[in-house]
Amino acid sequence: MSTATQSPARRVHIETFGCQMNKSDSEKMLGLLAKDGYHWTDEQAEADLILINSCSIRENAVNRLIGHLGRMKALKRQNPELVIGVGGCVPQHEKENLLKRVPHLDIVFGTHTFHKLPELVREFRENQRPIVSIVRQLDEYPEEIPVVREGQHHAWITVQHGCSAFCTFCIVPYTRGQQQSRTPEAVAEEIRKVAAEGYKEITLLGQNINTYGWDLEPATSLGQLLHYIHDIDGIERIRFLTSHPVNMRDDLIDAMAELPKVCEFLHLPLQAGNDEVLKRMRRNHTVEFYAEWVEKIRAKVPDMVLTSDFIVGYPGETEEQFLDTVESVRRFAFDSANTASYSPRPRTPAAMFKDQVDEAVKKERLNHLNQVVREVALQQNRRHLGSIQEVMVESYDEKRGNLKGRTRGNKIVHFEGNPRLIGQIVQIKVMDVTPNSLRGRMLVS
Ligand code: SAM
Ligand code: SF4
Ligand code: F3S
């Protein structure tokens, strides 16, 4: 996150772990604190307030958090005025335990209370007593939160809070609460605001975004929302994350096919390529069901970039079932996939299953899967060799000494050019590829 550093007394540093939702929440935390007189600093040692926006998706995320906080003890010794807070998903289940594990921690807040942050910090500074502010859910989420965005051309737009899917492995419904959609009007208003500020690209965020609007009165859908926001002036590219396959609907694919600003990018996590495992994960669909949607999607949007998440070593997963997952990566030709070893999480049903898979087996399976994911990603990227891609220029990559941008399909592209092009859309001919990115040459128009 980079904001102006000139500073009166108060400086804040926020470290963000986890998903895009956390990134987006951190931008709101910074917005709230900026209103209260705080300025951003890149340096923890210069900060009067350090916040960690934590993730709880896997056990190692929690251990990393505790390790991080441990290292901050020295900073507190150097600067007795320093206030340290932890927010995000971990406090939702660890609550005051965090204060016991980390005695130099001052404020523990959660996914539903970060809008109170300025108040909480002031209260701590006055009383010097540790504060825990956690609630399970809000009946209504505040709409008027100021935001200091990290990107200058791309903005995250939360359209849905929480998740009610309760996949057996996942802690998110416990840390983020039940699904609550924002109204299309509130979403459109935020998009109009970012467009007026010069943002050209938006990503709509929801943990189970394909059920967007099903809980509203009157009910609506993600497909309808895309139509509703499509013509907002200034916005050139629209994406959304994350789609649960079971909630895929025709009107969404039609919207993707019909609306020019909606990019050819779909993150559609399969999680496992075996029906028995999917059933035990409570994903509520089969591999063939997934295959039918992929076929439909590719028929209507032939250039669709398709990505997935996978978990290996889910309780009870046999070698054969794991190999079905490997096979599914080849079958569906994913452009990329996030992979992880299953990690038991508190309160989730799968953590209680007796047939947990040995850590060494999980590690081996993860390595195997990663190898195939890279191989397939490279094959997919090779298909773009020689093609001309419309690329949004995002940044100058100091290390490589070149520009970095993204295709409509969300692929990273490196190319030479003037940093003044940042924020513009240029045409790039793809000359070379790796599993993770494309390299190209800019066409002069
Ligand atoms: N809502 C999305 C979905 O339905 O796929 C993603 C939620 S989660 C933030 C991102 C990914 O983390 C999941 O897709 C899953 O692959 C992985 N994940 C969740 N719980 C996990 C666990 N207990 N162990 C390992 N990976 C996990
Ligand atoms: Fe977790 Fe499933 Fe909800 Fe995704 S849909 S956040 S994996 S419970
Ligand atoms: Fe992590 Fe919470 Fe996101 S657990 S992945 S930060 S919703």
Coordinates of C-alpha atoms and ligand atoms in Angstrom, one line a residue:
M1 CA 0.0 0.0 0.0
S2 CA 1.6 3.3 -0.9
T3 CA 0.2 6.6 0.3
A4 CA 2.0 10.0 1.0
T5 CA 4.4 9.6 3.8
Q6 CA 4.8 13.2 5.0
S7 CA 3.8 13.1 8.6
P8 CA 2.7 15.0 11.6
A9 CA 2.7 12.8 14.7
R10 CA 0.6 9.9 13.6
R11 CA 1.7 7.2 11.2
V12 CA 0.1 3.9 10.5
H13 CA 1.4 0.7 8.9
I14 CA -1.0 -2.1 7.9
E15 CA 0.1 -5.5 6.9
T16 CA -2.5 -7.6 5.1
F17 CA -2.7 -11.4 4.8
G18 CA -5.2 -13.5 3.0
C19 CA -7.7 -12.9 0.2
Q20 CA -8.8 -9.9 -1.8
M21 CA -11.6 -9.3 0.7
N22 CA -8.9 -8.6 3.3
K23 CA -7.0 -6.3 0.9
S24 CA -10.2 -4.4 0.3
D25 CA -10.9 -4.2 4.1
S26 CA -7.4 -2.9 4.7
E27 CA -8.0 -0.1 2.2
K28 CA -11.1 0.9 4.2
M29 CA -9.2 0.7 7.5
L30 CA -6.6 3.1 6.1
G31 CA -9.5 5.4 4.8
L32 CA -11.0 5.5 8.3
L33 CA -7.7 6.2 10.0
A34 CA -6.7 8.8 7.4
K35 CA -9.9 10.7 8.4
D36 CA -8.6 10.6 11.9
G37 CA -5.3 12.2 11.0
Y38 CA -3.1 9.1 10.3
H39 CA -0.7 9.0 7.4
W40 CA 0.7 5.8 5.8
T41 CA 4.2 4.7 6.4
D42 CA 6.0 1.8 4.7
E43 CA 8.3 1.5 7.7
Q44 CA 7.0 -0.4 10.8
A45 CA 9.8 1.3 12.9
E46 CA 8.3 4.7 12.1
A47 CA 4.7 3.8 12.9
D48 CA 2.7 4.9 15.9
L49 CA 0.1 2.3 15.0
I50 CA 0.7 -1.1 13.4
L51 CA -2.3 -3.2 12.3
I52 CA -2.2 -6.7 11.0
N53 CA -5.2 -7.7 9.0
S54 CA -5.1 -11.5 9.5
C55 CA -6.1 -14.6 7.5
S56 CA -7.2 -17.9 9.0
I57 CA -7.8 -20.0 6.0
R58 CA -4.9 -22.4 6.9
E59 CA -3.1 -23.2 10.2
N60 CA 0.2 -21.8 8.9
A61 CA -1.5 -18.5 8.3
V62 CA -2.2 -18.3 12.1
N63 CA 1.3 -19.4 13.0
R64 CA 2.7 -16.8 10.7
L65 CA 0.6 -14.1 12.4
I66 CA 1.8 -15.1 15.9
G67 CA 5.4 -15.2 14.6
H68 CA 5.0 -11.7 13.1
L69 CA 3.5 -10.3 16.3
G70 CA 6.4 -11.8 18.3
R71 CA 8.9 -9.9 16.2
M72 CA 7.1 -6.6 17.0
K73 CA 7.9 -6.8 20.7
A74 CA 11.2 -5.1 20.0
L75 CA 9.5 -2.2 18.2
K76 CA 7.3 -1.7 21.2
R77 CA 10.4 -1.5 23.4
Q78 CA 11.9 1.2 21.1
N79 CA 8.6 3.2 21.0
P80 CA 6.4 2.9 24.1
E81 CA 3.7 5.0 22.3
L82 CA 3.3 2.3 19.6
V83 CA -0.1 0.7 19.5
I84 CA -0.4 -2.8 17.9
G85 CA -3.7 -4.2 16.7
V86 CA -4.8 -7.4 15.0
G87 CA -8.0 -7.5 12.9
G88 CA -9.4 -9.8 10.2
C89 CA -10.3 -13.4 10.3
V90 CA -8.1 -14.9 13.1
P91 CA -9.6 -12.8 15.9
Q92 CA -13.1 -14.0 15.0
H93 CA -12.2 -17.4 16.5
E94 CA -9.2 -16.6 18.7
K95 CA -10.7 -13.5 20.4
E96 CA -9.0 -12.7 23.7
N97 CA -6.8 -15.8 23.4
L98 CA -4.6 -13.6 21.2
L99 CA -4.0 -11.3 24.1
K100 CA -2.8 -14.3 26.2
R101 CA -0.5 -15.5 23.4
V102 CA 0.8 -12.1 22.6
P103 CA 1.0 -9.9 25.7
H104 CA 2.3 -6.8 23.9
L105 CA -0.9 -6.8 21.7
D106 CA -3.2 -3.8 22.4
I107 CA -6.3 -4.1 20.2
V108 CA -8.1 -7.2 18.9
F109 CA -10.8 -6.4 16.4
G110 CA -12.6 -8.4 13.7
T111 CA -14.1 -8.6 10.3
H112 CA -17.3 -6.9 11.5
T113 CA -15.8 -4.2 13.7
F114 CA -13.0 -2.6 11.8
H115 CA -15.3 0.4 11.0
K116 CA -14.9 1.3 14.7
L117 CA -11.1 1.4 14.5
P118 CA -10.5 5.1 15.1
E119 CA -12.7 4.9 18.2
L120 CA -10.9 1.8 19.4
V121 CA -7.4 3.3 19.0
R122 CA -8.5 6.5 20.8
E123 CA -10.0 4.5 23.6
F124 CA -6.8 2.4 24.0
R125 CA -4.6 5.5 24.0
E126 CA -6.8 7.1 26.8
N127 CA -7.1 4.0 29.0
Q128 CA -4.0 1.9 28.1
R129 CA -6.1 -1.2 28.6
P130 CA -6.2 -3.9 26.0
I131 CA -9.4 -4.0 23.9
V132 CA -11.2 -6.9 22.3
S133 CA -14.0 -5.9 19.9
I134 CA -15.5 -8.9 18.1
V135 CA -19.1 -9.6 17.0
R136 CA -20.3 -12.6 15.0
Q137 CA -22.3 -10.7 12.4
L138 CA -23.9 -7.3 11.7
D139 CA -27.5 -6.9 10.8
E140 CA -26.5 -4.1 8.5
Y141 CA -23.0 -3.2 7.2
P142 CA -22.1 0.5 7.2
E143 CA -22.0 1.9 3.7
E144 CA -20.3 5.2 4.2
I145 CA -16.7 4.0 4.8
P146 CA -13.9 6.2 3.4
V147 CA -11.3 4.2 1.3
V148 CA -7.7 4.8 0.5
R149 CA -7.1 2.5 -2.4
E150 CA -3.7 0.9 -3.1
G151 CA -4.2 0.7 -6.8
Q152 CA -4.6 3.8 -9.0
H153 CA -6.4 2.2 -11.8
H154 CA -7.9 -0.9 -10.4
A155 CA -10.5 -0.9 -7.5
W156 CA -11.9 -3.8 -5.4
I157 CA -15.7 -3.4 -4.9
T158 CA -17.2 -5.7 -2.2
V159 CA -20.7 -6.7 -3.3
Q160 CA -21.4 -9.3 -0.7
H161 CA -20.4 -9.9 2.9
G162 CA -19.9 -13.4 4.4
C163 CA -20.7 -16.8 3.0
S164 CA -23.4 -19.3 3.8
A165 CA -22.1 -22.2 1.9
F166 CA -20.4 -24.1 4.8
C167 CA -18.1 -26.3 2.7
T168 CA -16.8 -28.8 5.3
F169 CA -13.2 -27.7 5.2
C170 CA -13.7 -23.9 5.2
I171 CA -13.5 -21.4 8.1
V172 CA -14.8 -18.4 6.2
P173 CA -18.5 -18.7 7.2
Y174 CA -17.4 -18.6 10.8
T175 CA -15.0 -15.7 10.4
R176 CA -17.1 -13.6 7.9
G177 CA -20.7 -14.5 9.0
Q178 CA -23.6 -15.4 6.8
Q179 CA -24.0 -14.0 3.3
Q180 CA -25.4 -10.4 3.1
S181 CA -25.5 -8.8 -0.3
R182 CA -25.2 -5.0 -0.8
T183 CA -27.9 -3.5 -2.9
P184 CA -27.3 -2.9 -6.6
E185 CA -27.8 0.8 -5.9
A186 CA -25.1 0.9 -3.2
V187 CA -22.7 -1.0 -5.5
A188 CA -23.4 1.2 -8.4
E189 CA -22.9 4.3 -6.3
E190 CA -19.4 3.1 -5.2
I191 CA -18.5 2.3 -8.8
R192 CA -19.6 5.7 -10.0
K193 CA -17.4 7.2 -7.2
V194 CA -14.3 5.3 -8.2
A195 CA -14.9 6.0 -11.9
A196 CA -15.0 9.7 -11.1
E197 CA -11.7 9.3 -9.3
G198 CA -10.2 7.9 -12.5
Y199 CA -10.4 4.1 -11.8
K200 CA -10.8 2.2 -15.0
E201 CA -10.9 -1.4 -13.9
I202 CA -13.0 -3.0 -11.1
T203 CA -13.2 -6.4 -9.5
L204 CA -16.5 -7.2 -7.7
L205 CA -15.8 -9.3 -4.6
G206 CA -17.9 -11.9 -2.8
Q207 CA -16.9 -15.3 -1.3
N208 CA -19.7 -17.0 -3.2
I209 CA -20.5 -14.3 -5.7
N210 CA -22.7 -16.4 -7.9
T211 CA -25.4 -16.1 -5.1
Y212 CA -25.1 -12.3 -5.1
G213 CA -28.6 -10.8 -4.6
W214 CA -30.4 -14.0 -3.8
D215 CA -30.8 -12.7 -0.2
L216 CA -32.1 -9.3 -1.3
E217 CA -35.7 -8.1 -1.4
P218 CA -36.5 -8.0 -4.3
A219 CA -34.0 -10.8 -5.2
T220 CA -31.5 -10.2 -8.0
S221 CA -28.5 -12.0 -9.5
L222 CA -24.9 -11.4 -10.4
G223 CA -25.9 -11.4 -14.1
Q224 CA -28.4 -8.6 -13.5
L225 CA -25.9 -6.7 -11.5
L226 CA -23.4 -6.8 -14.3
H227 CA -26.0 -5.4 -16.7
Y228 CA -27.0 -2.7 -14.1
I229 CA -23.4 -1.4 -13.6
H230 CA -22.1 -2.0 -17.1
D231 CA -22.6 1.4 -18.6
I232 CA -21.0 3.5 -15.8
D233 CA -18.8 6.0 -17.7
G234 CA -15.1 5.7 -17.2
I235 CA -15.0 2.0 -16.2
E236 CA -13.4 -0.1 -19.0
R237 CA -13.0 -3.5 -17.4
I238 CA -15.1 -5.5 -15.0
R239 CA -14.2 -8.8 -13.3
F240 CA -15.7 -10.7 -10.3
L241 CA -14.5 -13.2 -7.7
T242 CA -15.2 -16.0 -6.6
S243 CA -17.7 -18.2 -8.3
H244 CA -19.0 -21.5 -6.7
P245 CA -19.7 -23.9 -9.6
V246 CA -23.0 -25.1 -7.9
N247 CA -24.4 -21.6 -8.2
M248 CA -23.5 -21.0 -11.8
R249 CA -26.5 -19.7 -13.8
D250 CA -27.1 -19.1 -17.5
D251 CA -27.8 -15.4 -17.1
L252 CA -24.3 -14.9 -15.8
I253 CA -22.7 -16.6 -18.8
D254 CA -25.0 -14.6 -21.1
A255 CA -23.9 -11.4 -19.3
M256 CA -20.3 -12.3 -19.8
A257 CA -20.8 -13.1 -23.5
E258 CA -22.9 -10.0 -24.1
L259 CA -21.3 -7.2 -22.1
P260 CA -18.1 -5.9 -23.6
K261 CA -16.6 -4.5 -20.4
V262 CA -16.9 -7.9 -18.6
C263 CA -13.6 -9.6 -19.1
E264 CA -13.0 -13.2 -20.2
F265 CA -11.9 -14.4 -16.9
L266 CA -13.6 -16.9 -14.6
H267 CA -12.3 -18.2 -11.3
L268 CA -14.3 -21.3 -10.8
P269 CA -12.8 -23.4 -8.0
L270 CA -13.2 -27.2 -8.5
Q271 CA -11.4 -28.1 -5.2
A272 CA -11.1 -31.8 -6.2
G273 CA -11.6 -33.9 -9.3
N274 CA -13.4 -36.8 -7.6
D275 CA -17.1 -37.0 -6.8
E276 CA -16.7 -38.8 -3.5
V277 CA -14.2 -36.1 -2.3
L278 CA -16.5 -33.4 -3.5
K279 CA -19.4 -34.9 -1.7
R280 CA -17.4 -35.1 1.6
M281 CA -16.4 -31.5 1.0
R282 CA -20.1 -30.6 0.7
R283 CA -19.5 -28.8 -2.6
N284 CA -22.9 -30.2 -3.7
H285 CA -21.9 -31.0 -7.3
T286 CA -20.1 -33.7 -9.3
V287 CA -17.2 -33.4 -11.7
E288 CA -19.6 -34.0 -14.7
F289 CA -21.8 -31.1 -13.5
Y290 CA -18.7 -29.0 -13.5
A291 CA -17.7 -30.3 -17.0
E292 CA -21.1 -29.3 -18.4
W293 CA -20.7 -25.7 -17.2
V294 CA -17.2 -25.5 -18.6
E295 CA -18.4 -26.7 -22.0
K296 CA -21.2 -24.2 -22.0
I297 CA -18.9 -21.4 -20.9
R298 CA -16.3 -22.1 -23.6
A299 CA -19.0 -22.4 -26.2
K300 CA -20.4 -18.9 -25.4
V301 CA -17.1 -17.3 -24.5
P302 CA -14.3 -19.1 -26.4
D303 CA -11.4 -17.0 -25.1
M304 CA -12.4 -17.5 -21.4
V305 CA -9.5 -17.8 -19.1
L306 CA -10.5 -20.4 -16.5
T307 CA -8.8 -20.7 -13.1
S308 CA -9.4 -22.9 -10.1
D309 CA -8.5 -23.7 -6.5
F310 CA -7.6 -27.2 -5.3
I311 CA -7.1 -28.9 -2.0
V312 CA -5.0 -32.0 -1.7
G313 CA -4.9 -34.5 1.2
Y314 CA -8.5 -33.8 2.2
P315 CA -9.5 -36.3 5.0
G316 CA -9.9 -39.8 3.5
E317 CA -8.5 -38.9 0.0
T318 CA -7.0 -42.0 -1.5
E319 CA -4.2 -42.0 -4.1
E320 CA -6.7 -42.8 -6.8
Q321 CA -8.9 -39.9 -5.8
F322 CA -6.0 -37.6 -5.8
L323 CA -5.0 -38.8 -9.3
D324 CA -8.5 -37.8 -10.4
T325 CA -7.8 -34.3 -9.3
V326 CA -4.5 -34.3 -11.3
E327 CA -6.5 -35.6 -14.3
S328 CA -9.1 -32.9 -13.9
V329 CA -6.4 -30.2 -14.3
R330 CA -5.5 -31.6 -17.7
R331 CA -9.1 -32.2 -18.7
F332 CA -10.3 -28.7 -17.9
A333 CA -7.0 -27.1 -19.1
F334 CA -6.9 -24.5 -16.3
D335 CA -4.9 -21.4 -17.1
S336 CA -3.8 -21.4 -13.5
A337 CA -4.8 -22.8 -10.1
N338 CA -4.2 -22.1 -6.4
T339 CA -3.3 -25.3 -4.7
A340 CA -3.0 -26.1 -1.0
S341 CA -2.6 -29.1 1.4
Y342 CA -5.7 -29.6 3.5
S343 CA -5.4 -27.9 6.8
P344 CA -7.8 -28.7 9.7
R345 CA -9.6 -25.5 10.9
P346 CA -11.4 -24.9 14.1
R347 CA -15.2 -25.6 14.2
T348 CA -15.3 -27.0 10.7
P349 CA -16.7 -30.6 10.2
A350 CA -13.7 -31.9 8.2
A351 CA -11.3 -31.1 11.1
M352 CA -13.3 -33.7 13.1
F353 CA -13.1 -36.4 10.5
K354 CA -11.0 -39.4 11.7
D355 CA -9.3 -40.3 8.5
Q356 CA -6.8 -37.3 8.3
V357 CA -4.1 -37.8 5.6
D358 CA -0.5 -38.0 6.7
E359 CA 1.5 -34.7 6.3
A360 CA 4.2 -36.3 4.2
V361 CA 1.6 -37.7 1.8
K362 CA 0.0 -34.3 1.5
K363 CA 3.3 -32.7 0.7
E364 CA 4.1 -35.3 -2.0
R365 CA 0.6 -34.8 -3.6
L366 CA 0.9 -31.1 -3.5
N367 CA 4.3 -31.2 -5.3
H368 CA 2.9 -33.6 -7.9
L369 CA -0.2 -31.4 -8.5
N370 CA 1.8 -28.2 -8.7
Q371 CA 4.0 -29.7 -11.4
V372 CA 1.0 -30.6 -13.5
V373 CA -0.7 -27.2 -12.9
R374 CA 2.5 -25.5 -14.2
E375 CA 2.7 -27.8 -17.2
V376 CA -0.9 -27.1 -18.2
A377 CA -0.6 -23.4 -17.5
L378 CA 2.4 -23.3 -19.9
Q379 CA 0.4 -25.2 -22.6
Q380 CA -2.4 -22.7 -22.2
N381 CA -0.1 -19.7 -22.4
R382 CA 1.6 -21.1 -25.5
R383 CA -1.8 -20.8 -27.2
H384 CA -1.4 -17.0 -27.0
L385 CA 2.0 -17.0 -28.8
G386 CA 1.8 -14.5 -31.7
S387 CA -1.6 -13.2 -30.6
I388 CA -2.4 -9.6 -30.0
Q389 CA -3.6 -8.8 -26.5
E390 CA -5.3 -5.8 -25.1
V391 CA -3.3 -5.0 -22.0
M392 CA -4.0 -2.5 -19.2
V393 CA -0.6 -1.1 -18.1
E394 CA -0.4 -1.4 -14.3
S395 CA 3.1 -0.6 -13.2
Y396 CA 6.8 -0.3 -13.9
D397 CA 8.7 -3.4 -12.7
E398 CA 12.0 -2.0 -11.3
K399 CA 13.7 -5.3 -11.1
R400 CA 13.0 -6.3 -14.7
G401 CA 13.3 -2.8 -16.0
N402 CA 10.0 -3.1 -18.0
L403 CA 6.3 -2.4 -17.9
K404 CA 3.8 -4.9 -16.4
G405 CA 0.2 -5.1 -17.3
R406 CA -2.8 -7.5 -17.5
T407 CA -4.7 -8.9 -20.4
R408 CA -8.5 -9.1 -20.3
G409 CA -8.1 -12.7 -19.2
N410 CA -6.1 -11.5 -16.2
K411 CA -2.7 -12.8 -17.5
I412 CA 0.4 -10.8 -16.5
V413 CA 2.3 -9.4 -19.4
H414 CA 5.8 -7.9 -19.4
F415 CA 6.9 -5.5 -22.2
E416 CA 9.1 -2.6 -22.8
G417 CA 7.6 0.9 -22.9
N418 CA 7.4 4.3 -21.3
P419 CA 6.1 4.4 -17.7
R420 CA 3.8 7.3 -18.8
L421 CA 1.6 4.5 -20.3
I422 CA 0.6 3.3 -16.8
G423 CA -3.2 3.4 -16.6
Q424 CA -3.7 3.1 -20.3
I425 CA -4.8 0.2 -22.5
V426 CA -2.2 -0.8 -25.2
Q427 CA -1.9 -3.6 -27.8
I428 CA 0.8 -6.2 -27.2
K429 CA 2.0 -8.9 -29.5
V430 CA 2.8 -12.0 -27.4
M431 CA 6.4 -13.2 -28.2
D432 CA 7.3 -15.5 -25.3
V433 CA 5.5 -17.3 -22.4
T434 CA 6.2 -18.9 -19.0
P435 CA 3.6 -20.8 -16.9
N436 CA 2.9 -17.5 -15.0
S437 CA 3.2 -14.8 -17.5
L438 CA 3.5 -13.6 -21.1
R439 CA 6.2 -11.4 -22.6
G440 CA 5.5 -9.2 -25.6
R441 CA 6.1 -6.3 -27.8
M442 CA 3.9 -3.2 -27.9
L443 CA 2.3 -2.3 -31.2
V444 CA 2.4 1.3 -32.1
S445 CA -1.0 2.5 -33.1
Ligands
SAM1 N1 -15.1 -18.8 -1.8 C1 -14.2 -19.4 -2.6 C2 -14.7 -20.8 -3.1 O1 -15.8 -21.2 -2.9 O2 -13.9 -21.6 -3.6 C3 -12.8 -19.4 -2.0 C4 -12.7 -19.4 -0.5 S1 -11.1 -19.5 0.2 C5 -10.9 -17.8 0.7 C6 -9.9 -19.8 -1.0 C7 -9.4 -21.2 -1.1 O3 -8.8 -21.6 0.1 C8 -10.5 -22.2 -1.3 O4 -11.0 -22.2 -2.6 C9 -9.8 -23.5 -0.9 O5 -9.2 -24.1 -2.0 C10 -8.8 -23.0 0.1 N2 -9.1 -23.5 1.4 C11 -10.1 -23.2 2.2 N3 -10.1 -23.9 3.4 C12 -9.0 -24.6 3.3 C13 -8.4 -25.6 4.2 N4 -9.0 -25.9 5.4 N5 -7.3 -26.2 3.9 C14 -6.7 -25.9 2.7 N6 -7.2 -25.0 1.8 C15 -8.3 -24.4 2.1
SF4_2 FE1 -15.5 -21.3 2.0 FE2 -17.1 -22.7 0.5 FE3 -17.8 -20.3 1.3 FE4 -15.9 -20.6 -0.5 S1 -18.0 -21.2 -0.8 S2 -15.9 -19.3 1.2 S3 -14.9 -22.5 0.2 S4 -17.5 -22.0 2.6
F3S3 FE1 -8.4 -15.6 4.8 FE2 -10.5 -14.6 5.8 FE3 -10.0 -14.3 3.3 S1 -9.7 -16.6 6.3 S2 -8.8 -16.1 2.8 S3 -8.8 -13.5 4.9 S4 -12.0 -14.5 4.2

